[in-house]
mmCIF file of C-alpha atoms in Angstrom:
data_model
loop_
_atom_site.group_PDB
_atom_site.id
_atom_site.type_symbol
_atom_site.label_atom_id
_atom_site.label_comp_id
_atom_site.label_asym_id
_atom_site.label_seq_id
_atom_site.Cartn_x
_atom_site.Cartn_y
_atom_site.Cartn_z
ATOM 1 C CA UNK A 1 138.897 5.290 -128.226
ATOM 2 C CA UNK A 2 137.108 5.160 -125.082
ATOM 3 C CA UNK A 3 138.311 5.203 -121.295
ATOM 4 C CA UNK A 4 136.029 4.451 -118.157
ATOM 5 C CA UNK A 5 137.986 5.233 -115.088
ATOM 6 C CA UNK A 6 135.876 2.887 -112.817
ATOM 7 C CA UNK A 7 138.668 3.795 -109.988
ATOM 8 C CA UNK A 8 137.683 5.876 -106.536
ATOM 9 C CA UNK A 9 140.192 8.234 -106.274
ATOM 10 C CA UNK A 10 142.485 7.970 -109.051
ATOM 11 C CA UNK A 11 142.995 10.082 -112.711
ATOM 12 C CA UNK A 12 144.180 7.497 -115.157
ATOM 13 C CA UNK A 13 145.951 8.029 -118.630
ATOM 14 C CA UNK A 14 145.289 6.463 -121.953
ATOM 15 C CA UNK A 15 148.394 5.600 -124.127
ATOM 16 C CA UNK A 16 149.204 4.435 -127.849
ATOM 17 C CA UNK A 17 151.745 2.475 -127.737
ATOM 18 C CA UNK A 18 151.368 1.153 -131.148
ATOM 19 C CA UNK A 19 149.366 1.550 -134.661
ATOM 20 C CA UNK A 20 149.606 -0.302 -137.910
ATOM 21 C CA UNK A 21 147.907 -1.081 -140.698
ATOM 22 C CA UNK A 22 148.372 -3.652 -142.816
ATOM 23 C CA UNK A 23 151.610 -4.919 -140.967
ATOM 24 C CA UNK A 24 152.482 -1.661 -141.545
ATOM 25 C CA UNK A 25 153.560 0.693 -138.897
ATOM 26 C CA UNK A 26 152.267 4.278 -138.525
ATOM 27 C CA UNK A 27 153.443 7.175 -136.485
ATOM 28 C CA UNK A 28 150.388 8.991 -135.270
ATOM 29 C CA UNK A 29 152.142 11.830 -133.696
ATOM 30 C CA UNK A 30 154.051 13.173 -137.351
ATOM 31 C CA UNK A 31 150.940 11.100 -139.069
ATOM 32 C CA UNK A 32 153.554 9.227 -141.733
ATOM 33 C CA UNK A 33 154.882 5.958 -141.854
ATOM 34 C CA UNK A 34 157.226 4.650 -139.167
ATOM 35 C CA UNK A 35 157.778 3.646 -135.894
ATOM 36 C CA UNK A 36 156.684 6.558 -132.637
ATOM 37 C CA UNK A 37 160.687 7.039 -131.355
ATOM 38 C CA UNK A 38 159.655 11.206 -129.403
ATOM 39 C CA UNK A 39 157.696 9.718 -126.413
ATOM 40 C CA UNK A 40 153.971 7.477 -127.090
ATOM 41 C CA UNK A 41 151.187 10.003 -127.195
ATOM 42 C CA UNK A 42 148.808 9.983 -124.881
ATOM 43 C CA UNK A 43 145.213 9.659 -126.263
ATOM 44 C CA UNK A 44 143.121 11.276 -123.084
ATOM 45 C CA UNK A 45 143.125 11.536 -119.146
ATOM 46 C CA UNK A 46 140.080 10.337 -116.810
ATOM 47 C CA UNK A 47 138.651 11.448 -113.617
ATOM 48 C CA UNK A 48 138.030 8.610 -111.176
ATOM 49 C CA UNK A 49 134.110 7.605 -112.140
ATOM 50 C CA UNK A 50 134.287 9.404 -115.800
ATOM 51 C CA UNK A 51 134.230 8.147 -118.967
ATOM 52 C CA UNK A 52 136.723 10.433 -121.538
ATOM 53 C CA UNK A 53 137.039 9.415 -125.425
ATOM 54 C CA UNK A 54 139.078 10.616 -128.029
ATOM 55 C CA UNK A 55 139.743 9.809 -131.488
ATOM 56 C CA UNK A 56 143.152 8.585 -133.455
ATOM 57 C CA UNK A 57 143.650 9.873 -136.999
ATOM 58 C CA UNK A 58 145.596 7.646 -139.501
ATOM 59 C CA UNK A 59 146.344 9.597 -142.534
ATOM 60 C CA UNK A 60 145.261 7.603 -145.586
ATOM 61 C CA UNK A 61 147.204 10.163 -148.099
ATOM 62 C CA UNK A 62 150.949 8.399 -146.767
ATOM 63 C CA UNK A 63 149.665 4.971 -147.236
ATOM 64 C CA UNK A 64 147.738 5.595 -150.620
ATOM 65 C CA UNK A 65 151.373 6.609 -152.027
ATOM 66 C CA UNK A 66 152.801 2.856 -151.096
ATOM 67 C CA UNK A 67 149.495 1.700 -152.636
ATOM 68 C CA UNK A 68 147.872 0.795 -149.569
ATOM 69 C CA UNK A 69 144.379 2.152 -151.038
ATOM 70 C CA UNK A 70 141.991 0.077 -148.753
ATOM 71 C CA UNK A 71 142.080 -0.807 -144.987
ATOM 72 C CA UNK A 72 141.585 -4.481 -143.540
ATOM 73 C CA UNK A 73 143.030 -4.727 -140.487
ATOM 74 C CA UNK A 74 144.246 -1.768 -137.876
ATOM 75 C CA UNK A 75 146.180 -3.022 -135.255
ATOM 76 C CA UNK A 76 145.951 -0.589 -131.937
ATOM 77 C CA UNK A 77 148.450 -1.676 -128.719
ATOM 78 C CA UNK A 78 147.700 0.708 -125.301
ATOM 79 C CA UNK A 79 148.456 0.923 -122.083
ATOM 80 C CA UNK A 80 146.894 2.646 -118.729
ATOM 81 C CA UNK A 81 148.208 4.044 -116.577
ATOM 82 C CA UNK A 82 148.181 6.518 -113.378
ATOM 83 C CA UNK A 83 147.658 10.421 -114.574
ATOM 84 C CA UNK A 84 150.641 11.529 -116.402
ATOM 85 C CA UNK A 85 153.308 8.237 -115.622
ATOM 86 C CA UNK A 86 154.519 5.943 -118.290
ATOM 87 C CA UNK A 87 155.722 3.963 -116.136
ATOM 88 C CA UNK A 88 154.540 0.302 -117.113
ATOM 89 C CA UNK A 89 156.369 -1.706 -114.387
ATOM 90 C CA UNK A 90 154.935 0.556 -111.606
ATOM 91 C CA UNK A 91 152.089 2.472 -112.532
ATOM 92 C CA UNK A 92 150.221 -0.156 -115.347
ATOM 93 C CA UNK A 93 146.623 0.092 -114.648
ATOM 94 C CA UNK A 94 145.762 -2.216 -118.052
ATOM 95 C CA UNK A 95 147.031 -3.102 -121.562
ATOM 96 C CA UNK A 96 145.724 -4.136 -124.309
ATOM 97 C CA UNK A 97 145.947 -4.779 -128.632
ATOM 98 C CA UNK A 98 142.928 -4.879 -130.467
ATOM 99 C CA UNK A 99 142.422 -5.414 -134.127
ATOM 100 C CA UNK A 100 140.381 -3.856 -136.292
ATOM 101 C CA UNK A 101 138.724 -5.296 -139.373
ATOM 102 C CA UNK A 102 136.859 -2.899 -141.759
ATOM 103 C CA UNK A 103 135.992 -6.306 -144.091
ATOM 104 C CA UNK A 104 135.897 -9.015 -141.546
ATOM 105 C CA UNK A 105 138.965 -10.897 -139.993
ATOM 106 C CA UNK A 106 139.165 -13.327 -143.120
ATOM 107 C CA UNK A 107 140.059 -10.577 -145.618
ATOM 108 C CA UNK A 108 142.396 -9.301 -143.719
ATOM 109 C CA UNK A 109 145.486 -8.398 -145.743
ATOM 110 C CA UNK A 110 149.631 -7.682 -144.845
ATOM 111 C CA UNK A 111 151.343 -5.276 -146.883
ATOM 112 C CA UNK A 112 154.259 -6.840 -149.249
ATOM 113 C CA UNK A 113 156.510 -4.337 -150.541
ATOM 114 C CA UNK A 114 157.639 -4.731 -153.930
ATOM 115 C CA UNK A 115 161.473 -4.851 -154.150
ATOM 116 C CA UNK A 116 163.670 -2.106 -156.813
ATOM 117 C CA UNK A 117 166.511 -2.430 -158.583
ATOM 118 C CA UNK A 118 167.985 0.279 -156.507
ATOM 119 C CA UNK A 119 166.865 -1.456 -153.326
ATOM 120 C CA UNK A 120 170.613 -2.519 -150.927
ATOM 121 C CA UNK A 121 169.723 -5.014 -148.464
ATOM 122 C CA UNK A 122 171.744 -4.511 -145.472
ATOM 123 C CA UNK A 123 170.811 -7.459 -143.289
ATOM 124 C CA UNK A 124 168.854 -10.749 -144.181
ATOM 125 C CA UNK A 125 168.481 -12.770 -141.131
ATOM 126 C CA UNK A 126 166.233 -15.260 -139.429
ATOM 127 C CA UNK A 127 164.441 -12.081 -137.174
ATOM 128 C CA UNK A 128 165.142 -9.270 -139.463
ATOM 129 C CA UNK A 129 165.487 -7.839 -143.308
ATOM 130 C CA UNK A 130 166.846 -4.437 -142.837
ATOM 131 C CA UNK A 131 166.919 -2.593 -146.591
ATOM 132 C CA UNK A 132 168.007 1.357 -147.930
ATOM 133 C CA UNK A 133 165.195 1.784 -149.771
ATOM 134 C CA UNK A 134 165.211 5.258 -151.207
ATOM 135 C CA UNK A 135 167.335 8.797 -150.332
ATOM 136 C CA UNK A 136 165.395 12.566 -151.036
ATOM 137 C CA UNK A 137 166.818 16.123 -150.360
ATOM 138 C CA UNK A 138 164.640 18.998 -149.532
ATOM 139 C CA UNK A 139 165.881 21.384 -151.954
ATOM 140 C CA UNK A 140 164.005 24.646 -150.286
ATOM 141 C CA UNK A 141 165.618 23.520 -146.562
ATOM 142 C CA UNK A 142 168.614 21.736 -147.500
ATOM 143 C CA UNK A 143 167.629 18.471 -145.546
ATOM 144 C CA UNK A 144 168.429 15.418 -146.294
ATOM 145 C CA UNK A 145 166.346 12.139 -145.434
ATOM 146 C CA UNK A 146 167.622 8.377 -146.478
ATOM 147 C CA UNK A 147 164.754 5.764 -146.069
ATOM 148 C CA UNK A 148 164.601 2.431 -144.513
ATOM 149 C CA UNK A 149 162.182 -0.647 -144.263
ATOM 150 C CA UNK A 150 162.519 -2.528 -141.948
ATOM 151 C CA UNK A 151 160.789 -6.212 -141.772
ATOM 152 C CA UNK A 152 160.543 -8.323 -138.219
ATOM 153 C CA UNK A 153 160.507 -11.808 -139.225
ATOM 154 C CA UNK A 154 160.715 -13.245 -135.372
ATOM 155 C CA UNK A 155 157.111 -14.590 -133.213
ATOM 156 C CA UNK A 156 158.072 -11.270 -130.654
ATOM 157 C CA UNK A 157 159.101 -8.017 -130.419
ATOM 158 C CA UNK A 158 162.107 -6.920 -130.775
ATOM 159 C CA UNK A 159 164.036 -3.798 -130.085
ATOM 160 C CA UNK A 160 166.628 -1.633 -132.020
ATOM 161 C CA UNK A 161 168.397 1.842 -132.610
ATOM 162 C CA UNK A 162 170.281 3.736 -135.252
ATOM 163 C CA UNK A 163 172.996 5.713 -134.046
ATOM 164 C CA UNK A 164 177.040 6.783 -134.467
ATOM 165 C CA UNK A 165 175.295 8.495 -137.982
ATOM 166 C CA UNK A 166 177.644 10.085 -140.582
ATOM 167 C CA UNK A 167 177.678 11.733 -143.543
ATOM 168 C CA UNK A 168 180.540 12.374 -145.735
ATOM 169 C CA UNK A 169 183.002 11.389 -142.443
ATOM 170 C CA UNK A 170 181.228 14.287 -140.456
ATOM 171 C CA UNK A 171 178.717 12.927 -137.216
ATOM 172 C CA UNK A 172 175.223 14.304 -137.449
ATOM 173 C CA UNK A 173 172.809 12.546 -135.569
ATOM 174 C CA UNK A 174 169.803 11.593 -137.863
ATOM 175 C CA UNK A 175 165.818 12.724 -136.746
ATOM 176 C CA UNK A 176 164.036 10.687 -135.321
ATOM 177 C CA UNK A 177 166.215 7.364 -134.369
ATOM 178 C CA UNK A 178 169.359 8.464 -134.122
ATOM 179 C CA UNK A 179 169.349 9.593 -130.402
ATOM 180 C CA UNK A 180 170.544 6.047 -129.480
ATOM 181 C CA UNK A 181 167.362 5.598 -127.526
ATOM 182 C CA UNK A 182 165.810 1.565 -128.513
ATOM 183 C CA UNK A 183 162.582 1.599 -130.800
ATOM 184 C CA UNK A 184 160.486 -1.414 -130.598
ATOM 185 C CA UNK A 185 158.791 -3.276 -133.597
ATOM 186 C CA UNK A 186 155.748 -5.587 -133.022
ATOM 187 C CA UNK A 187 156.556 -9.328 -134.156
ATOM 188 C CA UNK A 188 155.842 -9.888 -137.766
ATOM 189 C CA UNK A 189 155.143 -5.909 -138.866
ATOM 190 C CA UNK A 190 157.183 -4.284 -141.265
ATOM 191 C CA UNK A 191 158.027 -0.372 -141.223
ATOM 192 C CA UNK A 192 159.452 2.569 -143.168
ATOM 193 C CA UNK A 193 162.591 4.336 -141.200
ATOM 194 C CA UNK A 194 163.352 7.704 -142.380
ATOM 195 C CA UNK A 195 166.964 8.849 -141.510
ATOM 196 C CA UNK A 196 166.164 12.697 -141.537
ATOM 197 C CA UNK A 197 169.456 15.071 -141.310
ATOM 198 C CA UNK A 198 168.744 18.889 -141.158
ATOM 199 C CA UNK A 199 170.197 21.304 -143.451
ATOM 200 C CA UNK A 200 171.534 23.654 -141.114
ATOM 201 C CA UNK A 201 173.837 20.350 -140.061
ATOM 202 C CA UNK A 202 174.750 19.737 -143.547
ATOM 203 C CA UNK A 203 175.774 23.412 -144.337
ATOM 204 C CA UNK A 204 177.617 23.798 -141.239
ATOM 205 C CA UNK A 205 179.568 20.999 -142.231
ATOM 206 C CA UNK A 206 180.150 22.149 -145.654
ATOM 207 C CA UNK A 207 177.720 19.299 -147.040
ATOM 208 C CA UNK A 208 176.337 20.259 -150.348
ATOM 209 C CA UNK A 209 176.089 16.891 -151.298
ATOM 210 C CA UNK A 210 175.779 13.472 -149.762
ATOM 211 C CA UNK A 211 178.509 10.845 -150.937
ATOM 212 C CA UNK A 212 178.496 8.770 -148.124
ATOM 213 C CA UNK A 213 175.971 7.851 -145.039
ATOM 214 C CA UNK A 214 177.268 5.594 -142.306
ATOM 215 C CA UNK A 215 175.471 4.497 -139.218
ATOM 216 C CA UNK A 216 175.471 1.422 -136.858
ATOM 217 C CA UNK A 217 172.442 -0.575 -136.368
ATOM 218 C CA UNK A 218 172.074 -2.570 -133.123
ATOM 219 C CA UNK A 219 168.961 -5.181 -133.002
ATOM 220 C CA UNK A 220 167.695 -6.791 -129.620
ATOM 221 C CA UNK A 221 165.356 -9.321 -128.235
ATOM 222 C CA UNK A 222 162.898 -7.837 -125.918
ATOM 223 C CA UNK A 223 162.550 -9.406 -121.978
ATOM 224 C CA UNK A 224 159.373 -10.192 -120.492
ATOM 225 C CA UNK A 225 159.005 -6.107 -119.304
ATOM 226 C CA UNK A 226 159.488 -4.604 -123.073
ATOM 227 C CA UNK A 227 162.952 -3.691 -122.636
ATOM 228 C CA UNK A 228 165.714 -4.640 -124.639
ATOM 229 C CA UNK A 229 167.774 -7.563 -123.727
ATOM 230 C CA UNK A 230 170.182 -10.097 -125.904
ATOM 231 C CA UNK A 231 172.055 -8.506 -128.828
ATOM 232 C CA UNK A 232 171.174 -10.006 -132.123
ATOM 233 C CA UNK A 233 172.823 -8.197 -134.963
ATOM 234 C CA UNK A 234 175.456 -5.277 -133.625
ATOM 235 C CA UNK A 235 176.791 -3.776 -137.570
ATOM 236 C CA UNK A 236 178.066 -0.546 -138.956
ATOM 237 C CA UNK A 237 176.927 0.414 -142.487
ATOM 238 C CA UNK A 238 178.190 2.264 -145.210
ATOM 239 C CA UNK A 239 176.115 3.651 -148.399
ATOM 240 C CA UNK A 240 176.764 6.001 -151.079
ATOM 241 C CA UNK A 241 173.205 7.711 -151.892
#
């Protein structure tokens, strides 16, 4: 990616706000499938009269194990703003989504994930399908991570969080959504949610193994800044990995 800072006397910043392929949301900054929740990275900086690029890595390895073996259309969303300040109502210099087509905008394919027996769809509404896809513990660390997918059905944005996360009765917050901070999901992409839960969390809990996982999802409609506004779906869930 490319900035020109055509500006007189200010530094501007380059952000990601958003990557997918396929439909698919990626998380640059871990480089696995999901939605960026730890702050957007920011790409490169720009003197006033320079021109500054930088490249973005997608990891092919996480999307060849979904079968994803081929790319036809990379989805990019940034913003830019004043050195440093991700602050979009104040400091927005520009914004932008551009699309990328490796095999021309009429091949351009949107990944469909195949459902499993084992699959528990949570919630099957006119905006969202929300399904517990798939639970793994890290048998050197102890951690446990229960997976998500996560389907926007709605024309917009929308905005959600995972939080008030439990396992076996005990709280533990979850890495990376369950800070109660909103994540935002492009209108009509789909993405992979992976509840992560340390081990040290577990074991001072006396968790050797997982019975029962709750959380509480909480889905919004976005207003016309990106923030989150109506409540759509408010719900507390309950599996038993």
């Amino acid at each position: 990616m490319e900035l020109e800072n055509t500006s007189a006397d200010h530094t501007l910043s380059l952000w990601l706000d958003e990557i997918s392929a396929e439909g698919l949301m990626y998380d640059p900054d871990f480089r696995e499938l999901g939605l960026p929740s730890q702050g957007l990275p920011r790409i490169e900086d720009a003197a006033p009269g320079t021109v500054e690029s930088d490249s973005v890595v997608i990891d092919t390895e996480v999307f060849e194990e979904i079968g994803v073996m081929d790319f036809t259309d990379i989805m990019m969303t940034f913003s830019v703003t004043d050195y440093g300040s991700y602050d979009l109502e104040n400091n927005l210099a520009g914004e932008g989504t551009v699309h990328i087509y490796p095999h021309g905008q009429e091949n351009a394919a949107v990944y469909v994930r195949e459902s499993l027996a084992e699959d528990v769809v949570l919630a099957d509404t006119a905006d969202v399908t929300l399904t517990a896809v798939g639970y793994e513990t890290d048998e050197e660390k102890g951690d446990f991570t229960a997976t998500l997918y996560m389907q926007n059905k709605s024309d917009r944005a929308l905005a959600f969080k995972l939080d008030e996360n439990s396992l076996n009765g005990y709280m533990i917050t979850s890495f990376p959504y369950g800070y109660g901070s909103y994540v935002y999901i492009p209108a009509g992409a789909s993405s992979y949610l992976p509840m992560e839960f340390d081990g040290e969390d577990l074991k001072e809990n006396g968790i050797t193994d997982v019975e029962t996982l709750e959380f509480r999802f909480h889905l919004c409609t976005t207003d016309d800044a990106g923030n989150a506004a109506e409540t759509l779906l408010e719900e507390t869930y309950s599996l038993t990995p």
